[in-house]
Every structure is written in C-alpha cells, then in structure tokens.
XYZ file of C-alpha atoms in Angstrom:
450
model
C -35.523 20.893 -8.111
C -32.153 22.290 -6.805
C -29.558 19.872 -7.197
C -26.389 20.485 -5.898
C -23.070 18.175 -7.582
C -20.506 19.779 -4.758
C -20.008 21.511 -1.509
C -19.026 24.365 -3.260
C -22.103 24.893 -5.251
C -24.130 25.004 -2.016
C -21.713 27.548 -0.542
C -22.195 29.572 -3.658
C -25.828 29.401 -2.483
C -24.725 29.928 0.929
C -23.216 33.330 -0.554
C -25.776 34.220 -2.082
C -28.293 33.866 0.769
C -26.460 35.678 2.955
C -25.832 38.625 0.362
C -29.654 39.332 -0.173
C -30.290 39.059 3.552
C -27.804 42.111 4.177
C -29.761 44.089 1.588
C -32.978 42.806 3.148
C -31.803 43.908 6.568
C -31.589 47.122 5.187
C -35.035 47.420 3.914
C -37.746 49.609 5.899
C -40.670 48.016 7.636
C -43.191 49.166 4.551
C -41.081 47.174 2.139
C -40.817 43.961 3.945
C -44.586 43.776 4.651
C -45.449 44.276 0.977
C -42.814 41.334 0.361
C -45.246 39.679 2.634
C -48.100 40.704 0.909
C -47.132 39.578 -2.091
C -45.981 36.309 -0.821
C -49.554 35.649 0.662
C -51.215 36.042 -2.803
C -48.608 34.628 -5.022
C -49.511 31.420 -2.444
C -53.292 31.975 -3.266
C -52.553 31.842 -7.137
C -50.629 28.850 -6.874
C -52.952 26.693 -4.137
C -54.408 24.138 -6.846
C -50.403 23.762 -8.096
C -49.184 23.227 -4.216
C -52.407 21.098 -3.501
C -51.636 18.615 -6.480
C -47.953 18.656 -5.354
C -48.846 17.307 -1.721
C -51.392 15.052 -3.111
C -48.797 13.766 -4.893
C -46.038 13.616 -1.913
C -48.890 11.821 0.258
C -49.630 9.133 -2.268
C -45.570 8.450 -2.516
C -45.058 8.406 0.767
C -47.720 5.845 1.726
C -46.852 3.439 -1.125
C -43.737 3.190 0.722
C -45.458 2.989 3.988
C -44.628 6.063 5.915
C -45.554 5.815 9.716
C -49.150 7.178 10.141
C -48.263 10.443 12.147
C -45.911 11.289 9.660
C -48.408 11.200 6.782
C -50.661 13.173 8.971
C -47.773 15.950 9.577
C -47.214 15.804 5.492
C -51.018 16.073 4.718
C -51.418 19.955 3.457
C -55.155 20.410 2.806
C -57.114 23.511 1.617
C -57.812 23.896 5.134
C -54.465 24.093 6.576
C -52.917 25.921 3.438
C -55.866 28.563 3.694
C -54.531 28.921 7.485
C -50.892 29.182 6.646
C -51.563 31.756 4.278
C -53.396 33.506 6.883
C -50.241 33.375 8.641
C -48.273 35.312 6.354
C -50.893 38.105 6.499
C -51.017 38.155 10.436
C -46.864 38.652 10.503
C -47.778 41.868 8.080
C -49.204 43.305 11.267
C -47.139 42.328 13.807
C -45.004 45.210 14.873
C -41.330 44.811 13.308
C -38.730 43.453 15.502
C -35.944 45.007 13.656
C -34.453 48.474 15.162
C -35.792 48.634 18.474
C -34.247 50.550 20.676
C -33.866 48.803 23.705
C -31.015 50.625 25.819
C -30.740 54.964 25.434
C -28.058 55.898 27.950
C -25.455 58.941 27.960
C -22.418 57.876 29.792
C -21.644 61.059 29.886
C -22.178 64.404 28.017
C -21.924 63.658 24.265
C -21.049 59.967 24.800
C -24.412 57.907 24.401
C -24.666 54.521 24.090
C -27.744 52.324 22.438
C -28.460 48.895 22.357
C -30.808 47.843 18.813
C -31.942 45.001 17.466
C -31.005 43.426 14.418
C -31.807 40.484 12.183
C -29.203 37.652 13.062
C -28.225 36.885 9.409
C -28.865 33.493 7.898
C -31.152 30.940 9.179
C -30.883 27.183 7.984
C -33.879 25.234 8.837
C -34.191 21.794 8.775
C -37.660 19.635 8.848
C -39.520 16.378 8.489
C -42.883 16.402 7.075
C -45.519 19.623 7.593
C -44.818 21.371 4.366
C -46.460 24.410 5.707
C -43.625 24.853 8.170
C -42.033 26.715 5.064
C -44.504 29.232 4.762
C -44.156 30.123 8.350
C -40.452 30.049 8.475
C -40.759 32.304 5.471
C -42.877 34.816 6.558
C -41.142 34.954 9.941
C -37.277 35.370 7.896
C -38.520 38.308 5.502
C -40.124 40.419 8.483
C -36.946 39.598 11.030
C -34.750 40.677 8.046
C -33.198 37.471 7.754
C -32.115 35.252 4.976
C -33.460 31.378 4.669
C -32.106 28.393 3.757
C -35.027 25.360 3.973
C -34.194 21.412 3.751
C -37.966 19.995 3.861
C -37.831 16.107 4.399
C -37.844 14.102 1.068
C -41.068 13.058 1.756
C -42.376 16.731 1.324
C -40.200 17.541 -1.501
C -42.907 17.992 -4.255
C -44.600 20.300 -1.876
C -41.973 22.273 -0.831
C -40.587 22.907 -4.119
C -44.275 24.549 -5.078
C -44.553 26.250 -2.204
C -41.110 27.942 -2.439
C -41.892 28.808 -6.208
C -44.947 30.793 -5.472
C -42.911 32.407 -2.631
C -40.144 33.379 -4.955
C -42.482 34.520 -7.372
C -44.071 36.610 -5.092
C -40.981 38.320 -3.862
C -39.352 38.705 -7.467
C -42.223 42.038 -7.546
C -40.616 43.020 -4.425
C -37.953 45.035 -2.894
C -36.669 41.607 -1.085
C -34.323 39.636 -3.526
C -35.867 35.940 -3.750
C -32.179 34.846 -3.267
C -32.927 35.218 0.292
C -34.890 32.562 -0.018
C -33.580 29.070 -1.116
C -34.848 25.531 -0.964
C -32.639 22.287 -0.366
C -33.854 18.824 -1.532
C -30.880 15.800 -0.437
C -30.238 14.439 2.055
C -26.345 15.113 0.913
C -27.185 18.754 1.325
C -28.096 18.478 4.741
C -24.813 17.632 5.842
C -22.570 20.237 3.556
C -25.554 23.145 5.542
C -24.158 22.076 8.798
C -20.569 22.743 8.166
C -21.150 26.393 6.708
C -20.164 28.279 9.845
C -19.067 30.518 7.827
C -22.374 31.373 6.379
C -25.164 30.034 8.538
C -25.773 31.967 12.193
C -28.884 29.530 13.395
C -29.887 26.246 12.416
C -33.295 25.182 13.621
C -34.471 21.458 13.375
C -37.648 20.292 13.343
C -38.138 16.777 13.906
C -37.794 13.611 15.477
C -35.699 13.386 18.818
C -32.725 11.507 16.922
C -32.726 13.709 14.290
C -32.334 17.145 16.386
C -29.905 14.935 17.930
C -28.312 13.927 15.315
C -27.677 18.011 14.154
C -26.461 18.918 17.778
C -24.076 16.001 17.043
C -23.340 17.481 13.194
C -22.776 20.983 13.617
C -20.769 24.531 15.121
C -23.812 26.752 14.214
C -25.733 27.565 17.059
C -28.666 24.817 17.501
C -32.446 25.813 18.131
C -35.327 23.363 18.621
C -36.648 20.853 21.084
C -36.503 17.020 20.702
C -39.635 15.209 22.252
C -43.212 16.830 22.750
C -43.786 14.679 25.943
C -46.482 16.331 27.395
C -48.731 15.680 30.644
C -52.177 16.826 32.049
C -52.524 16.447 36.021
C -56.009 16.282 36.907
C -55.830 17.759 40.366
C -58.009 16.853 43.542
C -59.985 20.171 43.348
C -60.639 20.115 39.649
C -63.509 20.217 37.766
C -64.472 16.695 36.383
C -66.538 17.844 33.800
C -63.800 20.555 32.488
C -61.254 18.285 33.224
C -62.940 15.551 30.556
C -63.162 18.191 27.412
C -59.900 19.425 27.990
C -58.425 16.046 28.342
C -60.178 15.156 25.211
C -58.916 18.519 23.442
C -55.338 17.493 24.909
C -55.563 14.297 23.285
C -57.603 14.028 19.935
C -57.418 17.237 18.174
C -54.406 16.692 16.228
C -52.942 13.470 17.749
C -49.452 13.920 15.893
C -48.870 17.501 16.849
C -45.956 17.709 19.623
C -48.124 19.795 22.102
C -50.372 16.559 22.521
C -50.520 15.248 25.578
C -49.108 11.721 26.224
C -49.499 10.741 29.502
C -52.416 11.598 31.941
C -51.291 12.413 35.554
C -54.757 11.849 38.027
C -55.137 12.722 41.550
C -55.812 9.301 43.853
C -59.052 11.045 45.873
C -60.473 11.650 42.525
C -59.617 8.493 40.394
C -62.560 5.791 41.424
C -64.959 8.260 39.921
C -63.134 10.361 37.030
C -61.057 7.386 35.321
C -64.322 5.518 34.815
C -65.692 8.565 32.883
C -62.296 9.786 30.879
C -61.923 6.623 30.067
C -65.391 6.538 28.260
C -64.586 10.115 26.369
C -61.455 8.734 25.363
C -62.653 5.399 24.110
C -65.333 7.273 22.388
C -62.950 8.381 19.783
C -60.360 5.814 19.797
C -58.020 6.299 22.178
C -55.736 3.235 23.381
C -55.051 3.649 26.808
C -52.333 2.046 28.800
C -52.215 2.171 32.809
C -50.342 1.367 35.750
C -51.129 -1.075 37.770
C -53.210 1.189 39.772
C -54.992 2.152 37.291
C -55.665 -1.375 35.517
C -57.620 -1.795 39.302
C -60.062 0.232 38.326
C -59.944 -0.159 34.672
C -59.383 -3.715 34.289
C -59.885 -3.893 30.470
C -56.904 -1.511 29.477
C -53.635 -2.655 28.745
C -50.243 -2.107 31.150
C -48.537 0.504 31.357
C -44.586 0.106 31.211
C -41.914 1.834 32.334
C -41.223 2.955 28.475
C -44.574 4.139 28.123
C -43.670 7.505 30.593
C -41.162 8.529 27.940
C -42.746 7.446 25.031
C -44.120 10.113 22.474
C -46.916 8.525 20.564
C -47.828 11.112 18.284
C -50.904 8.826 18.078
C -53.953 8.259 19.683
C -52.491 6.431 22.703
C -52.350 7.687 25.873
C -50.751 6.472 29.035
C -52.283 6.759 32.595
C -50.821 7.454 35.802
C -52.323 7.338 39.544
C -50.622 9.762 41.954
C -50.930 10.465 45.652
C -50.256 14.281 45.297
C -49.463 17.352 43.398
C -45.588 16.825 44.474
C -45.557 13.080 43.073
C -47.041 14.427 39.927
C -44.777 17.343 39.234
C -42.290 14.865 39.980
C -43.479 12.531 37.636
C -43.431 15.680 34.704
C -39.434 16.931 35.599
C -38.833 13.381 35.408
C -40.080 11.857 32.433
C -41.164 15.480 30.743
C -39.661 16.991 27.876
C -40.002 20.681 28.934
C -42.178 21.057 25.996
C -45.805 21.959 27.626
C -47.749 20.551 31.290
C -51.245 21.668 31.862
C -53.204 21.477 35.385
C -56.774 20.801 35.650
C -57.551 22.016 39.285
C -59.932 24.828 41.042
C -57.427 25.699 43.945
C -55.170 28.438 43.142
C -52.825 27.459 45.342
C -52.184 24.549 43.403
C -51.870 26.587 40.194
C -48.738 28.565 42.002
C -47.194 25.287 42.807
C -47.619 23.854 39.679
C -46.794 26.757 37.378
C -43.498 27.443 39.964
C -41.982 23.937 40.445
C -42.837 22.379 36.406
C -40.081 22.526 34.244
C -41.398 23.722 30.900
C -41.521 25.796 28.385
C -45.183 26.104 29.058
C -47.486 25.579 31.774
C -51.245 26.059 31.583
C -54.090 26.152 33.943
C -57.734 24.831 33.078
C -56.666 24.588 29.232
C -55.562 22.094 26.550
C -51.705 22.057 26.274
C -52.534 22.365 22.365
C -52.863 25.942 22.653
C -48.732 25.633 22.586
C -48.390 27.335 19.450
C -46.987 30.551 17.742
C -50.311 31.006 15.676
C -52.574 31.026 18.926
C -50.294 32.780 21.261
C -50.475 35.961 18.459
C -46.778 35.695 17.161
C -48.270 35.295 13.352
C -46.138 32.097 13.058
C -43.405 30.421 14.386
C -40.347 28.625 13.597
C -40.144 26.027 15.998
C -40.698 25.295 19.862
C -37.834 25.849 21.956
C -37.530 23.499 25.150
C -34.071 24.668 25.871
C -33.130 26.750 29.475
C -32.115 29.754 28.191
C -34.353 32.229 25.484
C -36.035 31.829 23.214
C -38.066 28.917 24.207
C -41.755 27.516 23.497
C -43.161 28.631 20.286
C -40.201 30.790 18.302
C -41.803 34.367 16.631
C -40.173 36.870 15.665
C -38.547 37.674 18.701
C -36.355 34.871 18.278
C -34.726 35.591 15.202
C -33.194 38.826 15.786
C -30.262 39.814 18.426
C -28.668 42.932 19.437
C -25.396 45.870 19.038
C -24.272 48.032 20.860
C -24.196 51.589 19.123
C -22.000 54.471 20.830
C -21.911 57.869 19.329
C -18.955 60.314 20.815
C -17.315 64.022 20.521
C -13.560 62.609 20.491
C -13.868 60.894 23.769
C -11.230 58.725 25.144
C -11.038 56.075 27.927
C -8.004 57.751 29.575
C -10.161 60.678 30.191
C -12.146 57.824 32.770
C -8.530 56.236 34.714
C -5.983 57.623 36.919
C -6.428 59.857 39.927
C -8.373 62.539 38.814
C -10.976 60.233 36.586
C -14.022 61.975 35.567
C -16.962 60.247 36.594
C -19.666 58.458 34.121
C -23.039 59.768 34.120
C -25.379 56.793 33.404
C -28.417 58.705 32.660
C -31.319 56.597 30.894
C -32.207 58.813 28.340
C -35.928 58.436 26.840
C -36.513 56.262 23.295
C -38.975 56.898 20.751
C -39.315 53.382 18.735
C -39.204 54.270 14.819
C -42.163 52.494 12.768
C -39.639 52.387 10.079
C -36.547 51.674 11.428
C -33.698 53.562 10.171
C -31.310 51.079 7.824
C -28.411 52.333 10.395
C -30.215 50.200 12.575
C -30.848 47.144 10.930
C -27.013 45.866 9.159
C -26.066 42.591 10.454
C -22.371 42.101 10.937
C-alpha cells in the first residue's frame, strides 16, 4: 500500500507520473496496444489474487454496514472482472486518438498550418466503490497517451491495490513505464492531488453528488464528471404498452445502483388507467417500491406517496417514483426540471414526438424505444470509459478516448514574417484546405504534450 508521510512525497509521485506520461506520449500506436495487451493478461494471471482481495473489501465493508448500493458498486465478480478485462482488449482496437490531423491548411505558399491531437498530460481520478473503474481508466490513459493517478474509495482499497499490481506488472514488459501509473489509498491524499496544478491537467470524480461537489469546491484543475444519475422514462400516448413494460423493467432492475437507472417514471394521462395497472405488476414482480403522486395513488391505491423530494431523489435502489402528466410538454418539463442531464428515454410510436423529445430534453443522452441503461462507454463501442459527463460543453455522456486528448496548433514556414501580411500593400492569405492522410502510427512529433 502507498503511503504517503508529506505533500511532498506525493508531488514526487506527481513528478514522476507526469515524466513517464511524456515518454508515453511519445510512444507509437503498436507499442501502446501491446502495453494493453499485456495489461489484459497480467489481469487474467492475477484474477483469483484480485477476486480474494474484493472478497475481502466486501466482507469489511458490510461489517461496518456500508449502504446496500454501495456494496453492490464494490462487488467485483468473475463476471464483471472477465468483462473489464474484455475492456482492455476492445481499447487495443479502437483506432488511436493521438496524432490526428484534424486541420491541413496553407496560409499561404510555404506557410501551412495543422491542428493535431495530443494526450492532455496527467489525469487524477477520483472514485467511490466499482473497483473495475481502474481497469477502464487504465486502459483508456495508456492508449490516449496519458499518465494516471487513481484514489479508489477506502472501501475498495484491497481491490484496487491488486488490480493496479497486475497492471504494473503487466506494463513493467512494456515500452510504457508503470510510473505512469500510480495508485493513492488516504483520504489525506485526496486533498494534497487537488492542489497539484502544477502537475495534474484533469481531475475526474466519480461519485456521490456531494462528493463531485465537494472537488469542484477543492480544486484549480479542470473538473470532469456529473453529480446525480436522475434519470426518467416518459411513456408517451402513442407508445407501445407491451415495449413500454420490458423496457421500463430493463430501465429499472438490471443494475438498480448504476447511475443510468431510471428513477422516476413519467406516464401519459390517456394511457395511465390501463398501463399503470400492468407496470405496476412487472415492477412488483421483482421488487420494486413504488411511490406516486396523488394521481397516481387514484389508480394505484396500495402504493405509497410520492413527495416533492422523491422527483430529485436518486435511489440507486429498487424504488421508483411515478408521475401522471397531461402531455409531452409537462413531461419534458418535468425532466429539465428535476433531471440531472444524465440520460431521458421516450417510449412512444409517433415520430413526431421523438423530434420533440430528443430537441427540447436537456441531456447528455436521449433515447427512443430503449432502456436508458444502454448509457455507457462499453455499449456505445468506446472500449471503456472514464466517467459520464453531464456538463454543457464536450465531452459529455460516457467519456472514451476522445475525451482525454486535446489539440496544437503546428505551423511550418520558409522565413515568413507577419509584416509581410500589414500595411498598404499586404499580401493576401491563401486559406487553402489542403488534404490529410491520418498516420496509423502517429509520428512522436505529433504526440508531446506541453
């Protein structure tokens, strides 16, 4: 276990992180997805270690009663380790994001300007719970080029510390220094990680709405992440009862503590005499609590109230919260008020509803005729992801790759001077868009961070 006396010590780390990430920005796309490789099997060698290490973390955390979606989120099975795993493998293929070339111009003859992605530098994530967020974040780092500093909760600290063994193992056969990889275990730590400016370029949080708030508060890195996972599922007039019931279900049940759950069910008032009666069956089928307004509790007498908390209440449990509304407006009002941009889903057969709804619903994601827990980085084909964005501005939803890199300018010239552009007799700028062949391997000249 790393244990750090001072602040200094952890810059040291800090130091050290971002030294190995500026050779691993340099490194070809070849040799970061055989770091990647070897990652995924040094986690297969070590499963039965990181299984006993969770088993372990579980039984600690509920002897000192850990809420019950928590435990869920910290429960790393063969099942989901076999999937993260997976993971690592499907980043391998994904094309690399590193040395793109995404702006060829010649401003004028000899003078050519490109714009290029590059890795952003040194990413500091911090999460509650779901050990297997370290794999992803991991995989996603090495093939962005970045460098990683983790701070798993202390309730996932056995696992976390196996995981990031195997991981380092892995990479020491690599061309990737395992430096770029490093693992923080106090609560102490956290704090000294959000003052290193200096060192750190993103910190991404994963957790509970007061503790993303809490790093917001904490902090002059750059802050990625989303709070809440409030989300909704409007069963429209025109929908489909029958799809609307197994997606509902899906919505619901499939993995309760997830943040791409829905919480509160949105139904149409033309539909609700006969649909509540019969989602209300599914859902009691496999324990769901539900909690209704009072127009609701009219036709489902036997369910409890629904109060104004409820709306803006994440369970992360298998409680859901029912709404009656007279319209598509009252319910996409409903979801920009109460929402937290996370995902909204539609149930509906009219396409003109779909417009409306995907147009006018502020969220990161909005889906038609599908559970909101297809939200995800895995399922959308990223590989991975580092975290869900709700923010306004990109990234947001499910972070891949994509996220962790940004951009420079490159400009190549023959002597040219700006004077030669000013006055009265200014020579004129070309602009031409010249045509860009994207490297497989990225050239290093493309890839240094600043």
């Amino acid at each position: 276990m790393t244990i750090l006396p001072d602040a200094s010590s952890l810059i040291t780390i800090a130091q050290q992180t971002r030294a190995s990430a500026s050779k691993l920005a340099l490194l070809p796309t070849d040799a970061k997805n055989q770091a990647l490789e070897a990652v995924a099997q040094a986690l297969e060698l070590a499963k039965g270690t990181i299984t006993q290490a969770n088993i372990a973390d579980c039984q600690a955390a509920a002897a000192e009663g850990i809420a019950k979606p928590l435990y869920k989120r910290l429960q790393l099975n063969e099942h989901k380790l076999r999937d993260a795993i997976a993971g690592v493998r499907d980043v391998r293929k994904l094309p690399d994001p590193v040395g793109q070339v995404q702006i060829h111009r010649e401003l004028d003859t000899g003078l050519v300007l490109k714009r290029i992605t590059c890795p952003l530098g040194v990413l500091g994530i911090i999460f509650e719970a779901r050990p297997e967020a370290a794999i992803q974040i991991v995989s996603l780092a090495i093939k962005s080029g970045n460098g990683v500093i983790l701070k798993g909760g202390k309730e996932a600290i056995r696992s976390c510390e196996a995981i990031v063994k195997a991981i380092k193992a892995g990479l020491s056969q690599t061309a990737v220094d395992s430096d770029a990889v490093q693992l923080l275990t106090t609560r102490e730590e956290t704090l000294e990680l959000l003052k290193l400016d200096k060192y750190v370029d993103l910190i991404i949080p994963r957790g509970s709405n007061s503790f993303v708030q809490f790093v917001q508060d904490n902090t002059r890195i750059p802050v990625l992440g989303h709070a809440d996972g409030i989300c909704h599922l409007y069963i429209d007039e025109a929908a489909d009862l029958a799809k609307a019931i197994t997606v509902a279900v899906d919505a619901k049940i499939q993995y309760a503590a997830a943040c791409n759950a829905i919480e509160t069910l949105l139904i149409h008032q033309s539909i609700a005499k006969e649909f509540l009666p019969k989602i209300a069956a599914a859902l009691q089928d496999v324990n769901v609590e539900l909690k209704g307004d009072e127009r609701t509790l009219e036709i489902l007498p036997h369910i409890s109230k629904a109060t104004f908390t409820d709306w803006k209440t994440e369970y992360s449990d298998l409680i859901l919260a029912i709404k009656i509304v007279d319209s598509i407006a009252e319910a996409i009002a409903h979801i920009n008020e109460y929402g937290s941009r996370h995902t909204d889903a539609i149930i509906t057969e009219d396409l003109t509803s779909v417009e409306t709804f995907f147009g006018l619903v502020n969220a990161a994601g909005v889906f038609h005729n599908c559970s909101t827990r297809f939200a995800d980085g895995f399922r959308y084909g990223f590989g991975a992801e580092v975290g869900i964005s709700t923010q306004q501005m990109p990234p947001r939803g499910p972070v891949g790759l994509e996220g962790l890199v940004t951009y420079k300018y490159q400009m190549t010239g023959n002597g040219h001077i700006v004077a030669t552009y000013t006055g009265a007799n200014a020579k004129s700028f070309t602009h031409q868009d010249l045509e860009s062949i994207q490297p497989e391997n990225p050239p290093a000249t493309s890839t240094v961070v600043n």
